[in-house]
Coordinates of C-alpha atoms in Angstrom, one line a residue:
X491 CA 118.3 -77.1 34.6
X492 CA 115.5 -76.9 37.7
X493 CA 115.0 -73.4 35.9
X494 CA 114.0 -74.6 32.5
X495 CA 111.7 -77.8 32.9
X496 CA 109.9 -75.2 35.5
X497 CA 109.2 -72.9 32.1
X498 CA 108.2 -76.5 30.5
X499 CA 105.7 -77.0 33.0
X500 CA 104.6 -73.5 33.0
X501 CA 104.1 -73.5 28.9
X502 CA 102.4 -76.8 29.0
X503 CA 99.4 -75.8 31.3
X504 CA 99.1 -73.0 29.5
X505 CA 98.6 -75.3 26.5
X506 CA 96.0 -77.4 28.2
X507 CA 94.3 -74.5 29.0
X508 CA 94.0 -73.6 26.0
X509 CA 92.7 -76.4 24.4
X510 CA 90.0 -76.8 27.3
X511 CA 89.3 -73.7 26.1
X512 CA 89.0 -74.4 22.3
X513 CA 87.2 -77.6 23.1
X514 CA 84.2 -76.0 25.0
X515 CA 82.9 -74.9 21.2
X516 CA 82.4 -76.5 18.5
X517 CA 81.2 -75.8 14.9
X518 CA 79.3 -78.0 12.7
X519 CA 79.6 -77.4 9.3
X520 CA 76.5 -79.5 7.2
X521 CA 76.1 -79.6 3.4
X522 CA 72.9 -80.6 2.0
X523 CA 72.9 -84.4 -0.1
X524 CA 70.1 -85.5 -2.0
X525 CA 72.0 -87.6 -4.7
X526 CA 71.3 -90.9 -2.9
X527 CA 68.8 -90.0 0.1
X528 CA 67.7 -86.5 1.8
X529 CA 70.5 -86.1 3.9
X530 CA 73.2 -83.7 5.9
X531 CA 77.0 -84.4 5.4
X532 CA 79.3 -83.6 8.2
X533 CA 82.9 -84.7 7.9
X534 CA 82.0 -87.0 4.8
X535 CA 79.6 -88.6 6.5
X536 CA 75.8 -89.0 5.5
X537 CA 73.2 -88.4 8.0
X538 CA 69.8 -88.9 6.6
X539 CA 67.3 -86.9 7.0
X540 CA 64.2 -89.1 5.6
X541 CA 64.4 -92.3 3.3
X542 CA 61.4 -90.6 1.2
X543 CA 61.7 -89.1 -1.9
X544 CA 59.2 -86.2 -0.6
X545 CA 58.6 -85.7 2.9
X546 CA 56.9 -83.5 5.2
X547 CA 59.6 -83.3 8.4
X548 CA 62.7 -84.7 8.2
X549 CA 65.0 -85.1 11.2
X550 CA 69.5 -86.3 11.6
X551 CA 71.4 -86.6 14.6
X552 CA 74.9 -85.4 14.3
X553 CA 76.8 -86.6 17.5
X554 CA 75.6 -84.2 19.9
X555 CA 73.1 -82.0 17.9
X556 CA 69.6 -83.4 16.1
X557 CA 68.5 -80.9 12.7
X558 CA 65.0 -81.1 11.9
X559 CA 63.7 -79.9 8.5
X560 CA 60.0 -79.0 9.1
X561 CA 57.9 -78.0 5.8
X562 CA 54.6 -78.2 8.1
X563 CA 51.6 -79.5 6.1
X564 CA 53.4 -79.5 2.5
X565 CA 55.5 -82.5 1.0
X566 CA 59.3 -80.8 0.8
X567 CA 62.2 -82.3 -0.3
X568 CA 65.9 -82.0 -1.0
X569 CA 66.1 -80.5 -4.8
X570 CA 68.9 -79.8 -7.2
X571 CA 69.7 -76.4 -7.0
X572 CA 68.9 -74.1 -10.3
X573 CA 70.9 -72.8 -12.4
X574 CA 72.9 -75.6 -12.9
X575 CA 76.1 -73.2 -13.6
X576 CA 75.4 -71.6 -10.7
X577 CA 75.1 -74.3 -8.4
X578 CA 78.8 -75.8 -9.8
X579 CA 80.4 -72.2 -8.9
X580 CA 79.2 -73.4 -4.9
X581 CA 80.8 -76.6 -5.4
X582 CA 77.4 -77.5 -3.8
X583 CA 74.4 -78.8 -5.8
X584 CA 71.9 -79.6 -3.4
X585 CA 69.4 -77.5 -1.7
X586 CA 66.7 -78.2 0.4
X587 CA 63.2 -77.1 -1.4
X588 CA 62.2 -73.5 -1.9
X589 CA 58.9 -73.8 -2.6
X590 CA 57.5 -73.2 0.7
X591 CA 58.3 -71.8 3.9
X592 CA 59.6 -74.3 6.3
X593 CA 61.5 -74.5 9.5
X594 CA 65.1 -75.3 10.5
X595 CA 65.4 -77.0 14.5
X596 CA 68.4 -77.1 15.8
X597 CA 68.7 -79.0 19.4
X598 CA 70.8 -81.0 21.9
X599 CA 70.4 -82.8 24.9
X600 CA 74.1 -81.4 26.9
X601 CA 75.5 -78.4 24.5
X602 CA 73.7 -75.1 24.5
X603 CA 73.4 -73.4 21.0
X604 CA 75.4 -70.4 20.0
X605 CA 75.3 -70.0 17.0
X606 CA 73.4 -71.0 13.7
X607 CA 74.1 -69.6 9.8
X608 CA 72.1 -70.6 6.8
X609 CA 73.6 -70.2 3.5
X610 CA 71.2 -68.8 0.6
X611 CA 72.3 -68.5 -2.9
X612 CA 69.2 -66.9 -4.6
X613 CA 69.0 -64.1 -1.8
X614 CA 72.7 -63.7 -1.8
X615 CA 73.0 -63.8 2.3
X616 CA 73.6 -65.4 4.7
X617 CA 70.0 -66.3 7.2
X618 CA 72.8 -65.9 10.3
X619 CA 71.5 -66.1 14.2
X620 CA 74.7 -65.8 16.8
X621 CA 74.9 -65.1 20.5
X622 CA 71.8 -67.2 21.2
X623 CA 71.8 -68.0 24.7
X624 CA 69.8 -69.6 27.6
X625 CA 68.7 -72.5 25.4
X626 CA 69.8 -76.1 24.2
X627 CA 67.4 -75.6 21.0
X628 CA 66.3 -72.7 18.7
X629 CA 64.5 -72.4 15.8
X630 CA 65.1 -70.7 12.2
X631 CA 61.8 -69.9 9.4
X632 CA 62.9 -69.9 6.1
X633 CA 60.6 -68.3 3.9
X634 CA 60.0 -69.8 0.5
X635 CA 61.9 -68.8 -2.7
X636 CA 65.4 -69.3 -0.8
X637 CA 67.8 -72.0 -1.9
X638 CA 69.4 -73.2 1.9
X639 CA 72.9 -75.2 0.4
X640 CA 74.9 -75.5 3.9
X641 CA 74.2 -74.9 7.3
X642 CA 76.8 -73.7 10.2
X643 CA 75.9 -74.7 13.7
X644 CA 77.6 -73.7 16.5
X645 CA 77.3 -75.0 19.7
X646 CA 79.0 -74.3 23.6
X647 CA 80.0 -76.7 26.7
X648 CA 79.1 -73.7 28.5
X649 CA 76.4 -71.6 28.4
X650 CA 77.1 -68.8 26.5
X651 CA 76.5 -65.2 27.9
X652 CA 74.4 -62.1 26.3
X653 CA 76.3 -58.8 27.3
X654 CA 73.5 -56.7 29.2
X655 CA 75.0 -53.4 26.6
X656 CA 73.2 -55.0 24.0
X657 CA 69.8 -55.5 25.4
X658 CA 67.0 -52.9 25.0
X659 CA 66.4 -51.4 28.3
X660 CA 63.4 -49.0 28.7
X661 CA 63.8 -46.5 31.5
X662 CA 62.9 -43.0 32.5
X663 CA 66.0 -41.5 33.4
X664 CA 66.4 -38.0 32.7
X665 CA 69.4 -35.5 32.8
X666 CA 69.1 -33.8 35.3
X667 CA 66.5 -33.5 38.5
X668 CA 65.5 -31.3 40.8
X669 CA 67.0 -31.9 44.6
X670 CA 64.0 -32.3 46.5
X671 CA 65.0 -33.7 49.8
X672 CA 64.1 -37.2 48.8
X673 CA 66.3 -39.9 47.3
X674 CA 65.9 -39.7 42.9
X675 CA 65.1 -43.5 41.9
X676 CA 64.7 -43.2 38.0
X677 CA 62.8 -46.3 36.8
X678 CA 64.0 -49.1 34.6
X679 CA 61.6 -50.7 33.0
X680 CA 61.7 -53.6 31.0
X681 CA 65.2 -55.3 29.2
X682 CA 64.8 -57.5 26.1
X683 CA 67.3 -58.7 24.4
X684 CA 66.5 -59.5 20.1
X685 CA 68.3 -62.7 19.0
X686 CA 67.6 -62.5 14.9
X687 CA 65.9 -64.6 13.4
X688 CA 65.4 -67.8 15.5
X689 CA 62.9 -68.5 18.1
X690 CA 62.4 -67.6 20.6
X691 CA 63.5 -63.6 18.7
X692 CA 63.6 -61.9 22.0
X693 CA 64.5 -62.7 25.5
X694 CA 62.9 -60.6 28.4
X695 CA 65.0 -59.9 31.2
X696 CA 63.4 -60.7 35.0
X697 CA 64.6 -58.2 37.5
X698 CA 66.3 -59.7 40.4
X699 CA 66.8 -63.2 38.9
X700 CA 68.8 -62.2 35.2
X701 CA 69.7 -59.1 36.7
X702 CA 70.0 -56.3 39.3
X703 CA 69.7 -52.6 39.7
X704 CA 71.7 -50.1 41.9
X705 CA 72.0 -46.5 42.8
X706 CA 74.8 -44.2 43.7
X707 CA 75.0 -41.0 45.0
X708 CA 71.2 -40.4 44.4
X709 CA 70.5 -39.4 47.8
X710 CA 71.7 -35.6 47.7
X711 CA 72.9 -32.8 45.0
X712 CA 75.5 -33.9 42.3
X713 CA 76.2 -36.4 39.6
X714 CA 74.4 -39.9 40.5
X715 CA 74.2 -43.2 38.7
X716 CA 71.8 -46.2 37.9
X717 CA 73.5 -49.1 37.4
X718 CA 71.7 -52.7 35.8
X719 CA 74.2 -55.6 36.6
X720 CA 74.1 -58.9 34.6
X721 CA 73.6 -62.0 36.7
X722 CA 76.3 -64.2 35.0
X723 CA 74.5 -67.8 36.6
X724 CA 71.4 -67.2 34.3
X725 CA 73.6 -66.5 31.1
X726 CA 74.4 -62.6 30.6
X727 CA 77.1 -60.7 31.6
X728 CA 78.2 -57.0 32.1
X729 CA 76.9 -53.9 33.8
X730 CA 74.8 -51.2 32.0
X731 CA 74.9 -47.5 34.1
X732 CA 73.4 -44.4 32.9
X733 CA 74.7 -40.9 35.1
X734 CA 72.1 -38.4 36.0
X735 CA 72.7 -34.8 37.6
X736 CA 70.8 -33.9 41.0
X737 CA 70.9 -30.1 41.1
X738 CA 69.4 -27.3 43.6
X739 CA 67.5 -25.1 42.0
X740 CA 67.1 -21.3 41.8
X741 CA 64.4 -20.0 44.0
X742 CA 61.1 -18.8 42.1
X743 CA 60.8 -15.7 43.2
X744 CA 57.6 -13.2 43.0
X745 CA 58.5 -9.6 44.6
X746 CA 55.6 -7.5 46.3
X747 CA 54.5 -4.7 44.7
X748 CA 54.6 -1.3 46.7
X749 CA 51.3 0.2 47.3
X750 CA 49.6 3.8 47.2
X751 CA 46.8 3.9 49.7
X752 CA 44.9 7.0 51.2
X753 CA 45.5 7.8 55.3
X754 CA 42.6 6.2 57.1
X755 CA 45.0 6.9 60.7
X756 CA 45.4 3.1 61.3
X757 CA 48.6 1.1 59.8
X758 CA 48.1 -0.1 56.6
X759 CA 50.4 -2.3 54.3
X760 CA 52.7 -1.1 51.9
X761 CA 53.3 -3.3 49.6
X762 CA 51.4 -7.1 48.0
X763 CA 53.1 -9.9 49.7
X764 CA 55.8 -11.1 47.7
X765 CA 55.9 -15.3 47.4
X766 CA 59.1 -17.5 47.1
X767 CA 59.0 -20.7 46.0
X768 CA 61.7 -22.7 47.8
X769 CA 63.1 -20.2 50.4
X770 CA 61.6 -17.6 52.5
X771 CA 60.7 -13.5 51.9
X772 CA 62.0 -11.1 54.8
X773 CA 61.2 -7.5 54.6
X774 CA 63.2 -4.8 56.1
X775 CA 64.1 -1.3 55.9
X776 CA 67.1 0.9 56.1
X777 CA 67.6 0.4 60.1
X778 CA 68.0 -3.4 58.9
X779 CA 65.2 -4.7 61.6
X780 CA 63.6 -7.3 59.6
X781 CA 59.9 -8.7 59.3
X782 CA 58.7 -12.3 57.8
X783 CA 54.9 -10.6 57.2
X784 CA 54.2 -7.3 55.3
X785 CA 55.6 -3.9 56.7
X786 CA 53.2 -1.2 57.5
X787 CA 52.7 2.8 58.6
X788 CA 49.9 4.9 59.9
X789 CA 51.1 7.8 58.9
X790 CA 51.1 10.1 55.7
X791 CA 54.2 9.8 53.5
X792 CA 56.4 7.9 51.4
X793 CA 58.3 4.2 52.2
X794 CA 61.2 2.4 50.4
X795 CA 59.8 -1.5 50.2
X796 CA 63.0 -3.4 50.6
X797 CA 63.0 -7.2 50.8
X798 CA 65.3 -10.4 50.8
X799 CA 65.2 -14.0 50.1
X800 CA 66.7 -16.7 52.0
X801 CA 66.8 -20.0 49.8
X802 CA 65.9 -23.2 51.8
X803 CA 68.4 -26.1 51.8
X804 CA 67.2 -27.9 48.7
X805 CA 67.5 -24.4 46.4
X806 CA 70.1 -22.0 45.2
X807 CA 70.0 -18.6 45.4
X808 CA 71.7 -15.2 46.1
X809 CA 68.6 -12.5 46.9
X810 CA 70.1 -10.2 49.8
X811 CA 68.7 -7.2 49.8
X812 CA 66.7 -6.2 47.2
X813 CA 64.1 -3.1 46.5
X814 CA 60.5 -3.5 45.2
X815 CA 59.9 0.6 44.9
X816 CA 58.4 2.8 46.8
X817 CA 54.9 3.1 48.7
X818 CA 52.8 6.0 49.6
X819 CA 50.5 7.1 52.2
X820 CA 48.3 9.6 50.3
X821 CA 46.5 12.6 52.4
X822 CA 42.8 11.9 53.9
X823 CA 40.4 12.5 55.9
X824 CA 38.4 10.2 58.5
X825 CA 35.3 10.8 60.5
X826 CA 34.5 9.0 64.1
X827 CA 31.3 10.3 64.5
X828 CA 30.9 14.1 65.4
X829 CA 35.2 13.7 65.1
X830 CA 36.8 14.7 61.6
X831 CA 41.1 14.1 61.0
X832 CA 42.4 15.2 58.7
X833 CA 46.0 14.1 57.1
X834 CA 47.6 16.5 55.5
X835 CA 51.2 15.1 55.7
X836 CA 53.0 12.9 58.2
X837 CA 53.3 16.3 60.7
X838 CA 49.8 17.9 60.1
X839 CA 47.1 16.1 61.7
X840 CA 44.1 18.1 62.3
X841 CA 41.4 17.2 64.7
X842 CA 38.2 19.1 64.4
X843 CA 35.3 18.3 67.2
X844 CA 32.3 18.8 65.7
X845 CA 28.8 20.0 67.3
X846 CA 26.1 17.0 67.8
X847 CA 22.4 18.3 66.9
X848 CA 21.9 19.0 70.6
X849 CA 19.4 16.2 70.9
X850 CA 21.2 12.7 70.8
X851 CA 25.1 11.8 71.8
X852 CA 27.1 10.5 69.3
X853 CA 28.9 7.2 70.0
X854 CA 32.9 7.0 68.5
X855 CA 34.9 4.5 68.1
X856 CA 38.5 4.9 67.5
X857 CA 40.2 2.1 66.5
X858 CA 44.1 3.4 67.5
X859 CA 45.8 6.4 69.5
X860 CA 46.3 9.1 66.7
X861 CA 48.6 11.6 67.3
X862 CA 47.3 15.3 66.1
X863 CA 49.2 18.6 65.6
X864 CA 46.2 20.5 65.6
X865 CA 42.5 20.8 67.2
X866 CA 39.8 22.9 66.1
X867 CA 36.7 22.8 68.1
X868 CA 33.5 23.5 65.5
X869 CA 30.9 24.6 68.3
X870 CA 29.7 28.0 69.3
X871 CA 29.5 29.2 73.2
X872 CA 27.4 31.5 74.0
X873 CA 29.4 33.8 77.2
X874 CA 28.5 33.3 80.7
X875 CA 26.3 30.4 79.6
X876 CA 28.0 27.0 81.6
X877 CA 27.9 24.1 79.4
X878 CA 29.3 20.6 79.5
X879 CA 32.3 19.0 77.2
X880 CA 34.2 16.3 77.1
X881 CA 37.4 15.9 75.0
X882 CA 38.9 13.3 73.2
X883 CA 42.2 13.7 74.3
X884 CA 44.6 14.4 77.7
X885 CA 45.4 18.0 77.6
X886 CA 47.1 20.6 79.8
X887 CA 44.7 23.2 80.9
X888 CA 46.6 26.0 80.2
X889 CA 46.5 25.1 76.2
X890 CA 43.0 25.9 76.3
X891 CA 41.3 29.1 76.1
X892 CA 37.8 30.3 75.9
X893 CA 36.5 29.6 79.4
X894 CA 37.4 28.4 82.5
X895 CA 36.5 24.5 83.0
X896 CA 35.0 23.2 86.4
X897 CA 36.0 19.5 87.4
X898 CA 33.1 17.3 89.3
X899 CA 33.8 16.7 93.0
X900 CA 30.8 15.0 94.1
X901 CA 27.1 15.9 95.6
X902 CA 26.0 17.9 98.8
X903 CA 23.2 16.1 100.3
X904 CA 23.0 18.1 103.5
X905 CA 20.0 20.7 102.7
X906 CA 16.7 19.4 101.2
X907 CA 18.4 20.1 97.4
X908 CA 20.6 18.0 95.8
X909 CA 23.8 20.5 95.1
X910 CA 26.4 19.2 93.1
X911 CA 30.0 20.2 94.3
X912 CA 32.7 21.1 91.3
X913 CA 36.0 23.1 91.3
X914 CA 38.1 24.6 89.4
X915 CA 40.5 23.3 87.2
X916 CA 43.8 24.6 87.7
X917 CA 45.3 26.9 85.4
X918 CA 48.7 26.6 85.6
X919 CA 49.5 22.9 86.3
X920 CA 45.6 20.6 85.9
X921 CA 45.0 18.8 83.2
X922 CA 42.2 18.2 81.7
X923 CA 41.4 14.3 81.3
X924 CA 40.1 12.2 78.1
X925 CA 36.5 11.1 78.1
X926 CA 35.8 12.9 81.2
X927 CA 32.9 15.4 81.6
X928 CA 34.0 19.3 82.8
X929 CA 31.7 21.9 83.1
X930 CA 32.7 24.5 80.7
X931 CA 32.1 28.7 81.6
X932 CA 32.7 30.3 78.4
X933 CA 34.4 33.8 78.3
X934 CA 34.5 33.8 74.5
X935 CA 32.0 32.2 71.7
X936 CA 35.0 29.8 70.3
X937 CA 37.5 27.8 72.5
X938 CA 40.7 27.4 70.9
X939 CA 43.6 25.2 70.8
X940 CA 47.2 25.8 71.0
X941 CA 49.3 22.7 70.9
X942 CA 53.0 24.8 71.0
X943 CA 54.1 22.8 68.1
X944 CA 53.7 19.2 70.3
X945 CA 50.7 17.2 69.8
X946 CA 48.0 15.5 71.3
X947 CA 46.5 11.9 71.3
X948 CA 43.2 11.1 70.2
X949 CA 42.8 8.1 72.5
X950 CA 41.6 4.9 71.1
X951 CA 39.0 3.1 72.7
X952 CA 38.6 0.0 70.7
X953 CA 37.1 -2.1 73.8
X954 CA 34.1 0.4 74.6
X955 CA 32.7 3.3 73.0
X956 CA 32.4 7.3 74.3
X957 CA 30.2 9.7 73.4
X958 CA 30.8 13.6 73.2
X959 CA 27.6 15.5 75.1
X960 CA 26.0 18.2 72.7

């Protein structure tokens, strides 16, 4: 028994909550009258409009709601509607005039209107505005030519809510975007929302008082969404979200082009610098040692230009090791002064010394060491005649022929001459030094060379310049 008039209780708020529901609307259904006065009838009863036969604005309060019929500057009125046949199929022969355009008000001072419908006979539709919001009064045109028989009005306790899916919301969001490091904040721009036919036709959304917006997941790579939230206390309801993609890009990458230079005996690049646009360009070669600027080589010959790309955290990409071509060193010759080198391939350097006009020196400057497999001295000795030379290069002694070379060892001031003091260079272990001056005895017009297959160094001297005595 305890179990049953619980189930009683249980269906009877259920009832009572539905009625409060019910009751919070409420639809006025008004015909138009003009066979006494101008009036509206709701429930069978009269509510006049005006007690003139034509008037300009007419006005009826029906409980809660006041309709005012406004015709503006022009004398309106209620007519009987044409044809006559017509009319009788409505069941409804009154009509307020279609002459002129005039304007249907429909207001109250505690209910908020939700809906308003105009029925049209000529037209053949119904003038129809629902979901209106935000508002205890709104406002209808009629344009002339349409017969308006009944009207519909609908009205709310509560305020009724616009769902946010319907509005127009301008925005910028695109598809996808590029991962940049920084958070993606597509704009929304501005949310209206049409309601027909009645003023006011279009409500505009204020950002952080009818709504919100949100972001998720728009801080790194990967699918992110906007979101636009209704705030339900100023009459709209639901959320509105839009997904967008955040994706690393592929590197742009621009690989260096190999080069063909001619030997000039200082290192030289091999290739255009390559560019990558969001990573970084390493070049290698086959030993794997790596370099971030351009490779170079001195010598004569031909290099594989290999390269790879490392994307940076905010781009994709799988460049490992990767080959441009190949670059060459072309043969050449080069000059320092009375000093000609020529490259003939990467193991036939030849030096040749030239002769100076016997009048002046000749100042060189070598920029780097240069490694020669050959020397050929361009100068003619005349035998038994000393003269003075100076090479460019550290060699042994005994790799020289032609002559026997003296080294300086200082100046005997002792007898009334000046007698300068020199000895011999050894044959078998001296060395003769770079840049230093020897006194030369030749035994032979033409001193020779002979490297045994090693080379010597053409020394640099890119802090001071040397000069070779004629």
């Amino acid at each position: 028994m305890k179990h049953n008039i619980k189930q009683f209780i249980i269906l009877a708020l259920m009832l009572v909550g539905n009625t409060a529901v019910q009751a919070a609307e409420k639809t006025y259904t008004l015909d138009i009258d003009g066979s006494g006065k101008a009036s509206l009838v709701y429930n069978k009863n009269e509510y006049v409009l005006s007690d003139d036969l034509w008037w300009s604005k007419g006005s009826a309060t029906v409980e809660d709601i006041t309709i005012t019929i406004d015709y503006g500057t022009k004398a309106g009125a209620v007519r009987l509607m044409l044809p006559f046949l017509y009319a009788w199929t409505l069941r409804n022969y009154w009509a307020l005039d279609y002459h002129y355009d005039y304007t249907v008000t429909v207001s109250s001072l505690n209910k908020y209107i939700k809906k308003i419908k105009l029925y049209n006979t000529l037209q053949h539709y119904i003038i129809s505005q629902t979901g209106y919001s935000n508002t205890k009064s709104a406002s209808m045109k009629v344009d002339a030519g349409s017969y308006i028989f009944k009207m519909e009005v609908t009205v709310s306790d509560e305020q009724p809510l616009f769902d946010i899916n319907t509005a127009k919301i301008e925005h910028d969001i695109a598809y996808r975007y590029d991962w940049t490091g920084s958070t993606i904040v597509p704009k929304i721009g501005d949310i209206t929302i049409e309601t027909g036919t009645s003023t006011p036709g279009t409500l505009q959304l204020v950002e952080g008082t009818d709504y919100t917006v949100s972001y998720e997941n728009n801080d790194k790579p990967g699918k992110a969404t906007v979101k636009v939230t209704a705030n339900e206390a100023k009459g709209y309801t639901g959320t509105w979200s839009r997904s967008f993609d955040i994706i690393r890009p592929q590197v742009e990458v621009t690989a260096p082009t190999p080069l063909t230079v001619a030997w000039n005996g200082t290192p030289q690049a091999l290739c255009s610098e390559g560019s990558v646009k969001g990573g970084s360009m390493y070049y290698y070669d086959r030993n794997g040692r790596s370099w971030s600027t351009v490779p170079t080589a001195t010598n004569v010959g031909s290099y594989n230009v290999n390269y790879r790309v490392e994307p940076d955290e905010y781009h994709l990409g799988s460049y490992s090791y990767l080959r441009a071509g190949t670059a060459t060193i072309t043969p050449g010759t080069v000059n320092y002064g009375c000093l000609t080198i020529a490259a003939n391939s990467a193991t036939d350097v030849a030096l040749t010394i030239g002769e100076s006009d016997g009048t002046s020196t000749d100042d060189i400057s070598v920029p780097i060491d240069i490694a020669v497999t050959s020397v050929t001295m361009d100068r003619t000795f005349t035998v038994g005649k000393a003269a003075t030379v100076m090479l460019p290069f550290d060699i042994a002694v005994q790799k020289v022929s032609g002559g026997t070379f003296y080294g300086f060892v200082g100046v005997d001031k002792s007898g009334s001459n000046w007698e300068v003091v020199m000895h011999e260079v050894n044959r078998i272990s001296g060395t003769l030094q770079a840049h230093t001056p020897y006194l030369f005895m030749p035994t032979a017009e033409k001193m020779t060379f002979d490297l045994g297959g090693k080379t010597v160094t053409l020394k640099a001297n890119s802090e001071q310049t040397y000069t070779v005595q004629p």
